[in-house]
């Protein structure tokens, strides 16, 4: 995982932290085994994948790369009825 990918992930996390209406008590950048009930709702922002491709001429100047980064965002709210969860998910996707 490159430093640039981590900076992008951290910048996304910072923007989500101040997003009005986002119900998150706990915000993390590293996957953890389990959130406790008092930590819910929880938000997780992780780098799911990164692909580096050469950028420019291989024999001209220092090596450069183009990066394609996949960021995963997960929000855990806890147990509710399926109807309420579906409505919440739609609203949160629009918000994010």
Backbone as ProteinMPNN parsed JSONL, in Angstrom:
{"seq_chain_A": "XXXXXXXXXXXXXXXXXXXXXXXXXXXXXXXXXXXXXXXXXXXXXXXXXXXXXXXXXXXXXXXXXXXXXXXXXXXXXXXXXXXXXXXXXXXXXXXX", "coords_chain_A": {"N_chain_A": [[0.85, -1.166, 0.0], [0.658, 2.103, -0.95], [2.022, 5.282, 0.131], [0.657, 7.449, -0.917], [-1.87, 6.327, -1.417], [-2.707, 5.853, 1.199], [-2.863, 8.487, 2.106], [-4.95, 9.455, 0.523], [-7.056, 7.81, 1.444], [-7.123, 8.688, 4.131], [-7.838, 11.364, 3.741], [-10.42, 11.086, 2.685], [-11.641, 9.948, 4.923], [-11.443, 12.104, 6.753], [-13.131, 13.97, 5.5], [-15.56, 12.627, 5.669], [-15.914, 12.545, 8.423], [-16.803, 15.089, 9.177], [-19.17, 15.338, 7.896], [-22.411, 16.454, 7.837], [-25.086, 14.862, 9.441], [-24.229, 12.258, 9.203], [-24.341, 9.297, 10.855], [-22.137, 8.362, 12.957], [-20.37, 7.075, 15.574], [-17.938, 5.872, 15.993], [-15.03, 5.947, 14.077], [-12.941, 4.409, 11.819], [-9.828, 3.432, 10.227], [-8.718, 1.029, 9.874], [-9.478, -2.406, 9.515], [-11.258, -4.12, 12.025], [-11.821, -6.856, 14.291], [-14.442, -6.882, 15.556], [-17.048, -4.634, 16.311], [-18.076, -3.125, 19.331], [-21.208, -2.846, 21.108], [-21.482, -0.293, 22.272], [-19.941, 1.231, 20.592], [-21.269, 1.659, 18.281], [-23.206, 3.657, 16.021], [-20.774, 2.639, 13.584], [-18.1, 3.601, 11.426], [-16.159, 2.55, 8.724], [-13.328, 3.032, 6.791], [-11.457, 1.851, 4.242], [-8.591, 0.797, 2.284], [-9.131, -1.097, -0.431], [-7.889, -2.099, -2.623], [-5.084, -1.605, -4.824], [-3.599, -0.572, -7.795], [-0.71, -0.135, -9.592], [0.412, 1.456, -12.473], [2.775, 1.878, -15.13], [3.811, 5.19, -15.952], [4.469, 7.189, -18.554], [7.628, 7.291, -20.39], [9.766, 4.509, -20.167], [12.539, 4.739, -20.198], [13.185, 7.361, -19.689], [13.933, 9.723, -17.515], [13.028, 9.806, -13.944], [11.299, 6.959, -12.493], [7.751, 6.856, -12.887], [4.361, 6.51, -11.822], [0.931, 5.661, -12.441], [-1.811, 5.495, -10.32], [-4.424, 3.311, -9.443], [-6.936, 3.241, -7.236], [-8.988, 1.49, -4.989], [-11.439, 2.267, -2.755], [-13.084, 1.259, 0.164], [-16.105, 1.789, 1.895], [-17.735, 1.354, 4.862], [-20.597, 1.225, 6.854], [-21.785, 0.54, 10.0], [-24.654, 0.002, 11.723], [-26.115, -1.472, 13.588], [-28.663, -3.718, 14.851], [-31.745, -3.503, 13.281], [-35.102, -3.258, 11.958], [-35.614, -4.766, 8.725], [-36.899, -3.047, 6.868], [-36.453, -0.459, 7.869], [-33.657, -0.388, 7.821], [-33.165, -0.572, 5.03], [-34.226, 1.888, 4.137], [-32.574, 3.665, 5.565], [-30.043, 3.017, 4.489], [-30.289, 3.804, 1.785], [-30.581, 6.592, 2.133], [-28.12, 7.217, 3.367], [-26.242, 6.475, 1.421], [-26.789, 8.366, -0.537], [-26.093, 10.648, 0.924], [-23.329, 10.274, 1.399]], "CA_chain_A": [[0.0, 0.0, 0.0], [1.517, 3.28, -1.075], [1.761, 6.427, 1.0], [-0.379, 8.253, -1.568], [-3.159, 5.661, -1.183], [-3.088, 6.101, 2.598], [-3.259, 9.898, 2.216], [-6.284, 9.561, -0.075], [-7.977, 7.186, 2.411], [-7.235, 9.573, 5.287], [-8.581, 12.561, 3.324], [-11.829, 10.682, 2.615], [-12.088, 9.793, 6.311], [-11.609, 13.44, 7.337], [-14.325, 14.586, 4.917], [-16.738, 11.944, 6.198], [-16.053, 12.883, 9.85], [-17.516, 16.353, 9.359], [-20.375, 15.303, 7.077], [-23.583, 16.58, 8.701], [-26.093, 13.821, 9.284], [-23.65, 10.916, 9.157], [-24.425, 8.787, 12.225], [-21.008, 7.491, 13.281], [-19.669, 7.342, 16.828], [-16.591, 5.331, 15.846], [-14.533, 6.007, 12.707], [-11.657, 3.699, 11.777], [-9.182, 3.203, 8.934], [-8.203, -0.344, 9.883], [-10.519, -3.362, 9.87], [-11.122, -4.744, 13.34], [-12.681, -8.049, 14.328], [-15.837, -6.666, 15.916], [-17.385, -3.414, 17.045], [-18.921, -3.347, 20.495], [-22.482, -2.135, 21.012], [-21.316, 1.118, 22.634], [-19.177, 1.882, 19.526], [-22.141, 1.766, 17.119], [-22.828, 3.247, 14.684], [-19.356, 2.719, 13.27], [-17.743, 3.827, 10.031], [-14.855, 1.995, 8.371], [-12.834, 3.45, 5.476], [-10.258, 1.048, 4.007], [-8.097, 0.616, 0.923], [-9.44, -2.471, -0.814], [-6.957, -2.527, -3.662], [-4.298, -0.555, -5.475], [-2.858, -1.04, -8.957], [0.201, 0.87, -10.128], [0.761, 1.261, -13.874], [3.818, 2.816, -15.532], [3.377, 6.446, -16.541], [5.549, 7.81, -19.323], [8.644, 6.483, -21.051], [10.539, 3.739, -19.189], [13.956, 5.113, -20.235], [13.298, 8.82, -19.67], [13.703, 10.321, -16.204], [12.725, 8.906, -12.827], [10.069, 6.189, -12.71], [6.479, 7.437, -12.453], [3.271, 5.545, -11.895], [-0.455, 6.057, -12.242], [-2.384, 4.584, -9.333], [-5.868, 3.107, -9.397], [-7.184, 2.855, -5.854], [-10.372, 1.173, -4.636], [-11.706, 2.572, -1.351], [-14.327, 0.695, 0.677], [-16.709, 2.512, 3.009], [-18.719, 0.494, 5.517], [-21.258, 1.819, 8.012], [-22.466, -0.47, 10.803], [-25.587, 0.692, 12.61], [-26.701, -2.349, 14.59], [-29.837, -4.427, 14.384], [-33.031, -2.825, 13.136], [-35.964, -3.969, 11.018], [-35.107, -4.638, 7.345], [-37.481, -1.886, 6.196], [-35.749, 0.743, 8.346], [-32.278, -0.451, 7.322], [-33.188, -0.237, 3.598], [-34.413, 3.335, 4.022], [-31.355, 4.324, 6.06], [-28.938, 2.788, 3.554], [-30.491, 4.675, 0.633], [-30.3, 7.968, 2.532], [-26.693, 7.373, 3.639], [-25.518, 6.427, 0.144], [-26.962, 9.689, -1.136], [-25.327, 11.585, 1.742], [-21.889, 10.059, 1.185]], "C_chain_A": [[0.897, 1.231, 0.0], [1.096, 4.379, -0.096], [0.663, 7.305, 0.407], [-1.763, 7.646, -1.332], [-3.629, 5.915, 0.243], [-3.52, 7.556, 2.797], [-4.654, 10.121, 1.637], [-7.325, 8.991, 0.883], [-8.198, 8.107, 3.603], [-8.013, 10.844, 4.955], [-10.074, 12.255, 3.213], [-12.396, 10.55, 4.016], [-12.346, 11.15, 6.952], [-12.855, 14.129, 6.787], [-15.595, 13.94, 5.457], [-16.981, 12.29, 7.663], [-16.913, 14.123, 10.064], [-18.797, 16.428, 8.532], [-21.614, 15.392, 7.966], [-24.593, 15.477, 8.401], [-25.543, 12.41, 9.2], [-23.587, 10.362, 10.574], [-23.268, 7.838, 12.536], [-20.357, 7.945, 14.579], [-18.209, 6.958, 16.714], [-16.205, 5.392, 14.378], [-13.14, 5.398, 12.702], [-11.157, 3.571, 10.346], [-8.599, 1.802, 8.831], [-9.343, -1.289, 10.238], [-10.229, -3.967, 11.241], [-12.091, -5.907, 13.415], [-14.152, -7.758, 14.607], [-15.989, -5.335, 16.642], [-18.274, -3.788, 18.218], [-20.179, -2.483, 20.371], [-22.341, -0.646, 21.323], [-20.501, 1.906, 21.601], [-20.023, 2.098, 18.267], [-22.9, 3.086, 17.147], [-21.342, 3.486, 14.424], [-19.121, 2.859, 11.778], [-16.335, 3.3, 9.797], [-14.512, 2.441, 6.957], [-11.504, 2.738, 5.253], [-9.868, 1.069, 2.529], [-8.305, -0.851, 0.575], [-8.498, -2.99, -1.894], [-6.252, -1.339, -4.28], [-3.517, -1.184, -6.615], [-2.007, 0.108, -9.472], [0.561, 0.503, -11.562], [1.834, 2.262, -14.254], [3.22, 4.04, -16.214], [4.564, 7.069, -17.259], [6.51, 6.786, -19.899], [9.531, 5.801, -20.015], [12.005, 4.187, -19.121], [14.19, 6.611, -20.144], [12.936, 9.35, -18.29], [13.383, 9.31, -15.124], [11.425, 8.14, -13.083], [8.846, 6.913, -12.131], [5.39, 6.399, -12.655], [1.931, 6.251, -11.795], [-1.056, 5.032, -11.299], [-3.896, 4.525, -9.491], [-6.176, 2.507, -8.034], [-8.675, 2.585, -5.665], [-10.525, 1.372, -3.138], [-13.046, 1.955, -0.976], [-14.809, 1.488, 1.875], [-17.823, 1.64, 3.563], [-19.279, 1.208, 6.74], [-22.053, 0.732, 8.715], [-23.349, 0.256, 11.803], [-26.078, -0.183, 13.752], [-27.98, -2.956, 14.052], [-31.071, -3.531, 14.389], [-33.883, -3.675, 12.199], [-35.42, -3.778, 9.606], [-35.651, -3.411, 6.615], [-36.749, -0.596, 6.594], [-34.322, 0.767, 7.812], [-32.23, -0.068, 5.848], [-33.337, 1.268, 3.394], [-33.184, 4.108, 4.458], [-30.211, 4.205, 5.067], [-29.074, 3.712, 2.344], [-30.143, 6.122, 0.968], [-28.803, 8.183, 2.755], [-25.85, 7.314, 2.371], [-25.609, 7.781, -0.542], [-26.126, 10.732, -0.391], [-23.832, 11.491, 1.466], [-21.522, 10.403, -0.23]], "O_chain_A": [[1.78, 1.375, 0.846], [-0.021, 4.394, 0.42], [-0.166, 7.845, 1.14], [-2.722, 8.374, -1.076], [-4.812, 6.164, 0.474], [-4.439, 7.829, 3.569], [-5.447, 10.883, 2.191], [-8.361, 9.614, 1.114], [-9.333, 8.291, 4.041], [-8.764, 11.347, 5.79], [-10.903, 13.076, 3.605], [-13.515, 10.992, 4.274], [-13.36, 11.331, 7.626], [-13.563, 14.804, 7.534], [-16.595, 14.623, 5.678], [-18.129, 12.326, 8.105], [-17.669, 14.195, 11.032], [-19.437, 17.478, 8.478], [-21.849, 14.493, 8.773], [-24.907, 15.204, 7.243], [-26.316, 11.453, 9.132], [-22.86, 10.896, 11.412], [-23.415, 6.625, 12.389], [-19.855, 9.064, 14.673], [-17.338, 7.63, 17.267], [-16.963, 4.94, 13.52], [-12.268, 5.805, 13.47], [-11.93, 3.597, 9.389], [-8.044, 1.438, 7.795], [-10.102, -1.012, 11.166], [-9.084, -4.284, 11.563], [-13.078, -5.942, 12.68], [-15.024, -8.333, 13.956], [-15.162, -4.966, 17.476], [-19.126, -4.669, 18.104], [-20.201, -1.508, 19.619], [-23.011, 0.178, 20.701], [-20.38, 3.125, 21.72], [-19.535, 2.664, 17.289], [-23.208, 3.582, 18.231], [-20.739, 4.41, 14.971], [-19.858, 2.298, 10.967], [-15.425, 3.571, 10.581], [-15.302, 2.254, 6.031], [-10.537, 2.98, 5.975], [-10.694, 1.321, 1.651], [-7.728, -1.737, 1.205], [-8.337, -4.201, -2.051], [-6.755, -0.216, -4.262], [-2.853, -2.204, -6.433], [-2.517, 1.193, -9.754], [0.966, -0.627, -11.836], [1.821, 3.389, -13.758], [2.246, 3.936, -16.96], [5.555, 7.433, -16.626], [6.245, 5.584, -19.897], [9.998, 6.452, -19.08], [12.645, 4.026, -18.082], [15.272, 7.09, -20.483], [11.758, 9.418, -17.939], [13.455, 8.102, -15.351], [10.552, 8.619, -13.807], [8.899, 7.495, -11.047], [5.477, 5.534, -13.527], [1.806, 7.295, -11.155], [-0.834, 3.832, -11.46], [-4.561, 5.548, -9.652], [-5.733, 1.404, -7.715], [-9.517, 3.356, -6.125], [-9.836, 0.733, -2.344], [-14.029, 2.104, -1.702], [-14.027, 1.823, 2.765], [-18.734, 1.237, 2.84], [-18.527, 1.731, 7.563], [-22.895, 0.076, 8.102], [-22.864, 1.029, 12.629], [-26.43, 0.345, 14.806], [-28.336, -2.72, 12.898], [-31.386, -2.889, 15.391], [-33.423, -4.704, 11.704], [-34.826, -2.74, 9.311], [-34.934, -2.799, 5.823], [-36.464, 0.25, 5.747], [-33.829, 1.816, 7.398], [-31.345, 0.686, 5.443], [-32.642, 1.853, 2.563], [-32.79, 5.082, 3.815], [-29.489, 5.173, 4.827], [-28.098, 4.331, 1.921], [-29.486, 6.802, 0.18], [-28.27, 9.224, 2.372], [-24.852, 8.024, 2.257], [-24.616, 8.283, -1.067], [-25.518, 11.602, -1.015], [-23.153, 12.508, 1.319], [-20.357, 10.289, -0.61]]}, "name": "protein", "num_of_chains": 1, "seq": "XXXXXXXXXXXXXXXXXXXXXXXXXXXXXXXXXXXXXXXXXXXXXXXXXXXXXXXXXXXXXXXXXXXXXXXXXXXXXXXXXXXXXXXXXXXXXXXX"}
